[in-house]
CSV table of C-alpha atoms in Angstrom, one decimal:
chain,number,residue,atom,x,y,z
A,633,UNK,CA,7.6,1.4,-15.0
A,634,UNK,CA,4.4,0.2,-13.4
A,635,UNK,CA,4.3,-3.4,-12.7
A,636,UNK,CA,0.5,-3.2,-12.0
A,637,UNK,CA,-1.9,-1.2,-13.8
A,638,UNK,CA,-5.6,0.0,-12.4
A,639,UNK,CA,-8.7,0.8,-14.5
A,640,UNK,CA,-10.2,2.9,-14.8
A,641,UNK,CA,-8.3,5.4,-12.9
A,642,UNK,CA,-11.8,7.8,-11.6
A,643,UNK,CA,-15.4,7.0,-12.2
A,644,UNK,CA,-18.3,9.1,-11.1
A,645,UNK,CA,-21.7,7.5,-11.3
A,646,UNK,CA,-24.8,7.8,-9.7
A,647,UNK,CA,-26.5,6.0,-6.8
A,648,UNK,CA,-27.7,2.4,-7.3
A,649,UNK,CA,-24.8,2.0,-9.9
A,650,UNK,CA,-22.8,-1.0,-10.2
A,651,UNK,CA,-19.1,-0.1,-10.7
A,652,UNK,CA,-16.4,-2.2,-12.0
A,653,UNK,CA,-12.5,-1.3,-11.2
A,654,UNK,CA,-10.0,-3.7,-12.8
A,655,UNK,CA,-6.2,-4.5,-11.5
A,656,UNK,CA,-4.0,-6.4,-14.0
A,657,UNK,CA,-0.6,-7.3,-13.3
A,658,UNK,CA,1.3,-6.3,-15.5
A,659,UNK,CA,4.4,-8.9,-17.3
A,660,UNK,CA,4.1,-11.3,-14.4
A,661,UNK,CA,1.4,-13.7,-12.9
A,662,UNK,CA,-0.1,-13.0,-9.6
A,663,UNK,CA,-1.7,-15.8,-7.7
A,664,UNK,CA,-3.1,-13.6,-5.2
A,665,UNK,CA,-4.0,-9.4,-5.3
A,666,UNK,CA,-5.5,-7.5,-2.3
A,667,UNK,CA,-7.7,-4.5,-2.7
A,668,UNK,CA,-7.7,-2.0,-0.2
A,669,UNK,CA,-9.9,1.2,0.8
A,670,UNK,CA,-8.7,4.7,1.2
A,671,UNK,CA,-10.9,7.9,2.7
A,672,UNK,CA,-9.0,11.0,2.4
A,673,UNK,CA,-6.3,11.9,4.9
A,674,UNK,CA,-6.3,8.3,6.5
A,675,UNK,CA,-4.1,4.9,5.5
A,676,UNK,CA,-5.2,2.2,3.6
A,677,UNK,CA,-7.6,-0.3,5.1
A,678,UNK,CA,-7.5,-3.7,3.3
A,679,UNK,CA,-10.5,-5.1,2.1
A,680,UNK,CA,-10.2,-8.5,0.8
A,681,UNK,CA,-7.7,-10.9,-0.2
A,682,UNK,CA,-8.3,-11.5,-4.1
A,683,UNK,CA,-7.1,-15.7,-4.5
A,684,UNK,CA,-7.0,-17.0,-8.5
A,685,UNK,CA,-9.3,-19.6,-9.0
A,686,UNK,CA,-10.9,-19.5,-5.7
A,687,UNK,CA,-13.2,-17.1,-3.4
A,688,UNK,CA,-12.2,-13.9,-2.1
A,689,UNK,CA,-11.3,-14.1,1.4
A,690,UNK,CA,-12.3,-10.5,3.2
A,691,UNK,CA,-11.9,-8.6,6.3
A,692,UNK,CA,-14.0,-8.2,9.3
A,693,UNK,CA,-16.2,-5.8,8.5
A,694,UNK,CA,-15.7,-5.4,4.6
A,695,UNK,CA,-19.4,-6.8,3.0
A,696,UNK,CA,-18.8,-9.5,0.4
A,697,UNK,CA,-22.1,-9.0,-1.4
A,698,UNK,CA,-21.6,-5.4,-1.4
A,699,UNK,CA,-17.8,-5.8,-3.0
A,700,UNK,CA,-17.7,-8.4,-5.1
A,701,UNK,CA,-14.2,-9.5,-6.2
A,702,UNK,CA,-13.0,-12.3,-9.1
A,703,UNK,CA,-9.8,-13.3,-10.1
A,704,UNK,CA,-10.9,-15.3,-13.2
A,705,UNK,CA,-7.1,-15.3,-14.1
A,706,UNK,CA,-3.6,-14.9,-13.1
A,707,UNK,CA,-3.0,-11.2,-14.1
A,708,UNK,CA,-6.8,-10.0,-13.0
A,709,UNK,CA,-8.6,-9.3,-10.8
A,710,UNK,CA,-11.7,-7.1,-10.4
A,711,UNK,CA,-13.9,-5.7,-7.4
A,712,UNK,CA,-17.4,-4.9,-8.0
A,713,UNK,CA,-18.9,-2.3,-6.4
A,714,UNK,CA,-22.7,-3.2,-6.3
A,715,UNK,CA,-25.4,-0.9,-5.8
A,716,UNK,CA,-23.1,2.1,-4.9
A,717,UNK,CA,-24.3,4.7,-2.5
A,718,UNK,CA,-22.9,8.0,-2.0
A,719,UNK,CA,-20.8,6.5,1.5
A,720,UNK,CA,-19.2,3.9,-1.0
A,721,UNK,CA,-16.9,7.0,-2.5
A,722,UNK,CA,-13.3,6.8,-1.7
A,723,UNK,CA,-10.4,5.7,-3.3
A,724,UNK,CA,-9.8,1.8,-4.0
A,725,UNK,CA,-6.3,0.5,-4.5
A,726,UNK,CA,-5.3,-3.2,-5.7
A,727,UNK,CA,-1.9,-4.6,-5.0
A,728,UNK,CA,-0.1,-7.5,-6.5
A,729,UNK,CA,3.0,-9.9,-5.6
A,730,UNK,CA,5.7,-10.5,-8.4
A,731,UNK,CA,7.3,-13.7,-6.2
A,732,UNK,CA,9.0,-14.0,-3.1
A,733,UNK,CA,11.6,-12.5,-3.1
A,734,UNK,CA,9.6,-9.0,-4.5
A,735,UNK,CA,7.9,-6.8,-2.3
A,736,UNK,CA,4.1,-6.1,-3.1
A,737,UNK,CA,3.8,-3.7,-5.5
A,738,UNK,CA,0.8,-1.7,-5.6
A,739,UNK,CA,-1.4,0.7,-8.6
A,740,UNK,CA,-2.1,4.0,-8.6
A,741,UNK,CA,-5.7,3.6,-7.6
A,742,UNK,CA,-9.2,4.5,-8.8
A,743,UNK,CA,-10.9,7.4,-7.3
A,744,UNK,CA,-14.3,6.6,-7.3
A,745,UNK,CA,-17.3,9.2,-6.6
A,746,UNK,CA,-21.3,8.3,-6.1
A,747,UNK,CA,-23.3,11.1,-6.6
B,732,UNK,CA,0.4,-8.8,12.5
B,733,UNK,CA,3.1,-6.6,14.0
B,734,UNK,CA,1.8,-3.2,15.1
B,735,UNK,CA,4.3,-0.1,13.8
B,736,UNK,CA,4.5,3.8,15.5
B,737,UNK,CA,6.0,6.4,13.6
B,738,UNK,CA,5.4,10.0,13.8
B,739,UNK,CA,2.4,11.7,13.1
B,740,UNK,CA,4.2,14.1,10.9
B,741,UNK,CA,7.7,15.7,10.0
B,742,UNK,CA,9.1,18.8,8.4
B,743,UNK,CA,11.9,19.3,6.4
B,744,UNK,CA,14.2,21.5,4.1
B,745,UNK,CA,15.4,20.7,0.3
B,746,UNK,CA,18.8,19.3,0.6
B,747,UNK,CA,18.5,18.0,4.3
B,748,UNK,CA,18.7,14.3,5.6
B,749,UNK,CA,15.8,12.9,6.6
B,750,UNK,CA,15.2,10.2,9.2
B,751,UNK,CA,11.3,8.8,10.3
B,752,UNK,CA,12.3,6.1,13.2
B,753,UNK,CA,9.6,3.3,13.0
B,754,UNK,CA,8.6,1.5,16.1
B,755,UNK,CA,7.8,-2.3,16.1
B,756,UNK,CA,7.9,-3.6,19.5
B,757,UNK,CA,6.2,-7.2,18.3
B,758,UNK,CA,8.3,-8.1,15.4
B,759,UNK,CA,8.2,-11.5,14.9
B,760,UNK,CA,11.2,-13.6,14.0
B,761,UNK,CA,10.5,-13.9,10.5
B,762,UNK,CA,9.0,-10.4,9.7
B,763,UNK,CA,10.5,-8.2,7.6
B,764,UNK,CA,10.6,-4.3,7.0
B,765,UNK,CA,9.3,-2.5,4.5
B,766,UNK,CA,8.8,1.2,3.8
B,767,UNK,CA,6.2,2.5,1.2
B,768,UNK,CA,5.9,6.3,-0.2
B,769,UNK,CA,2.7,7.7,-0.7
B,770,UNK,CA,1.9,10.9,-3.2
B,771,UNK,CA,-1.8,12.3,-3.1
B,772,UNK,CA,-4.4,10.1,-5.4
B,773,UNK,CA,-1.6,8.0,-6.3
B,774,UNK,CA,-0.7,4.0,-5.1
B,775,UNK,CA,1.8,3.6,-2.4
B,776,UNK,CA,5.0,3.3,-4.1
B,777,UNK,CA,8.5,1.0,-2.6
B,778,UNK,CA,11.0,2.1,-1.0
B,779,UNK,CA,13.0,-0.4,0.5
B,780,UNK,CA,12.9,-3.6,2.3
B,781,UNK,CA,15.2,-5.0,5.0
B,782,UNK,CA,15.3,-7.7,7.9
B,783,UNK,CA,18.5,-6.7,9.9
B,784,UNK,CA,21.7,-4.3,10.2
B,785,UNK,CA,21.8,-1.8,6.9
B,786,UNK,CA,20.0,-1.8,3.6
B,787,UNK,CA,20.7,0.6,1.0
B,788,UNK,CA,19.5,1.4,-2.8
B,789,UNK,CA,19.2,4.2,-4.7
B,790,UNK,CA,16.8,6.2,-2.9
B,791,UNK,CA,17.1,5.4,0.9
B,792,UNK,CA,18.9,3.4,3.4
B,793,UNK,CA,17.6,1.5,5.7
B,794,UNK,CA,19.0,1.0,9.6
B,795,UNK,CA,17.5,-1.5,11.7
B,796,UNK,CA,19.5,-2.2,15.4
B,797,UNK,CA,20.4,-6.0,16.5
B,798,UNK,CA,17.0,-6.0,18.1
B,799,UNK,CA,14.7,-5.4,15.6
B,800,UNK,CA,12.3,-3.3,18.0
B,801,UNK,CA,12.6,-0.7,15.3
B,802,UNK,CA,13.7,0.7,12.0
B,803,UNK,CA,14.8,4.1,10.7
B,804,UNK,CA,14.4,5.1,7.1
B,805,UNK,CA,16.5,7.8,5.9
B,806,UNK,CA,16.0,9.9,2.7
B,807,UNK,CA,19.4,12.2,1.9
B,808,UNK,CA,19.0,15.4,0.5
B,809,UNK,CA,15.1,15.6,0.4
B,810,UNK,CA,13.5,17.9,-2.6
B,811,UNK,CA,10.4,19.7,-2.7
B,812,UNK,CA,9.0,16.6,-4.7
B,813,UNK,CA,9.4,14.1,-1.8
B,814,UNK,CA,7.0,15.6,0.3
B,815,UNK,CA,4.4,12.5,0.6
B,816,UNK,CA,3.4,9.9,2.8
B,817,UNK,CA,5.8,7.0,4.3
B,818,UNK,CA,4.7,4.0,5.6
B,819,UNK,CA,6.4,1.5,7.7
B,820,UNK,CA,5.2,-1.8,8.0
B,821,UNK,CA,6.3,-5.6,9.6
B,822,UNK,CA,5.5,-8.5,7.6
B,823,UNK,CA,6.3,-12.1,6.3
B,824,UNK,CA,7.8,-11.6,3.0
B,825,UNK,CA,6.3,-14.3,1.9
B,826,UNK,CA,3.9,-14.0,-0.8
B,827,UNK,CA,0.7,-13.4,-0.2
B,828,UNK,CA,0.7,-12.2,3.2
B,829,UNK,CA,-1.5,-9.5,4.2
B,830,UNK,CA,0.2,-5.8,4.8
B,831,UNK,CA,-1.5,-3.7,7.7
B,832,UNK,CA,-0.7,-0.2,7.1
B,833,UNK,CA,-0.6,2.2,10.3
B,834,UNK,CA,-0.9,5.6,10.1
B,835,UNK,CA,1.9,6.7,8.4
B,836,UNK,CA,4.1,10.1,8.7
B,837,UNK,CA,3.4,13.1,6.6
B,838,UNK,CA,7.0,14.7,5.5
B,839,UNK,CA,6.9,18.1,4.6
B,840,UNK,CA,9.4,19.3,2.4
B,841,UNK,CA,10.2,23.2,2.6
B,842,UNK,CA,11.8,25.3,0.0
């Protein structure tokens, strides 16, 4: 079964909308998450590295005001989409880490469209 | 971060082996290799993992030469339901490292 879960799994809201997409691991405790980007037909771009108890450390590129991320606890994390414009749309995918000896594990997304 | 090449895209028949070679030229010592599967609005899913010689499990093996230079995953007997997305990438298994996905290759399964 899934060992991480995504909420919700597709949002649709208009512009100027903040949008919240949480990833919860799921039976285990993840120190860190990463949250990546997808557009269709391309890979996944990570984002930002999501650390519990501490800030989010993101990419080049990848605006920390614009996506704001918390991991308030060891089997959350969320990313805050503020102000969403229509060029925010794609699909945003967390990943968590079980422990070392686990690959990361990943869920199965949130599809999320700014009209 | 290593850098990975794999095909663009494959096509395939149900009940057929398939292989997608992976390149990574600049593995580093303590990277390891993983391959992810990818289905349409879903989450990569794992595959398998490996650092040298053979891995297998239930789905896959795994076939990685002395040098490491590159990996090739192999899916026996493909069905119409593993068409998808496979991604190769080189990383620490450590926790918490970062995973750069390249393209990936599209495999086409064909009735």
């Amino acid at each position: 079964g899934a060992v991480v879960s995504q909420h919700p799994s597709w949002v649709i809201c208009k512009s100027g909308t903040s949008v919240k997409i949480e990833c919860r691991s799921l039976d285990f405790q993840a120190t860190t998450m990463f949250w990546y980007r997808q557009f269709p037909k391309q890979s996944l771009m990570l984002m930002a590295t999501s650390n519990e108890g501490s800030k989010a450390t993101y990419e080049q590129g990848v605006e920390k005001d614009k996506f704001l991320i918390n991991h308030a606890s060891l089997t959350l994390s969320t990313l805050t989409v503020t102000s969403a414009h229509p060029e925010d749309s794609s699909f945003y995918i967390c990943s968590a880490w079980r422990d070392s000896n686990q690959p990361q594990h990943f869920g199965d997304g949130t599809r999320l469209s700014i009209l | 971060l290593a850098k990975t090449t794999q095909p663009i895209s494959m096509d395939s028949y149900e009940g057929q082996e398939v292989n997608i070679t992976c390149s990574h030229n600049n593995i580093a010592t303590n990277d390891y290799i993983t391959w992810y599967q990818q289905f349409p609005s879903q989450g990569p899913r794992f595959i398998i993992q490996g650092y040298k010689t053979k891995v297998t499990n239930e789905v896959a093996s795994l076939f990685i030469p002395a040098d490491r230079k590159s990996s090739t995953l192999s899916l026996p007997r493909v069905s119409l339901s593993d068409t998808a997305v496979y991604y190769c990438l080189v990383a620490l298994k450590a926790a918490g490292n970062k995973l750069t996905f390249g393209g990936g290759t599209r495999v086409l399964v064909k009735p």
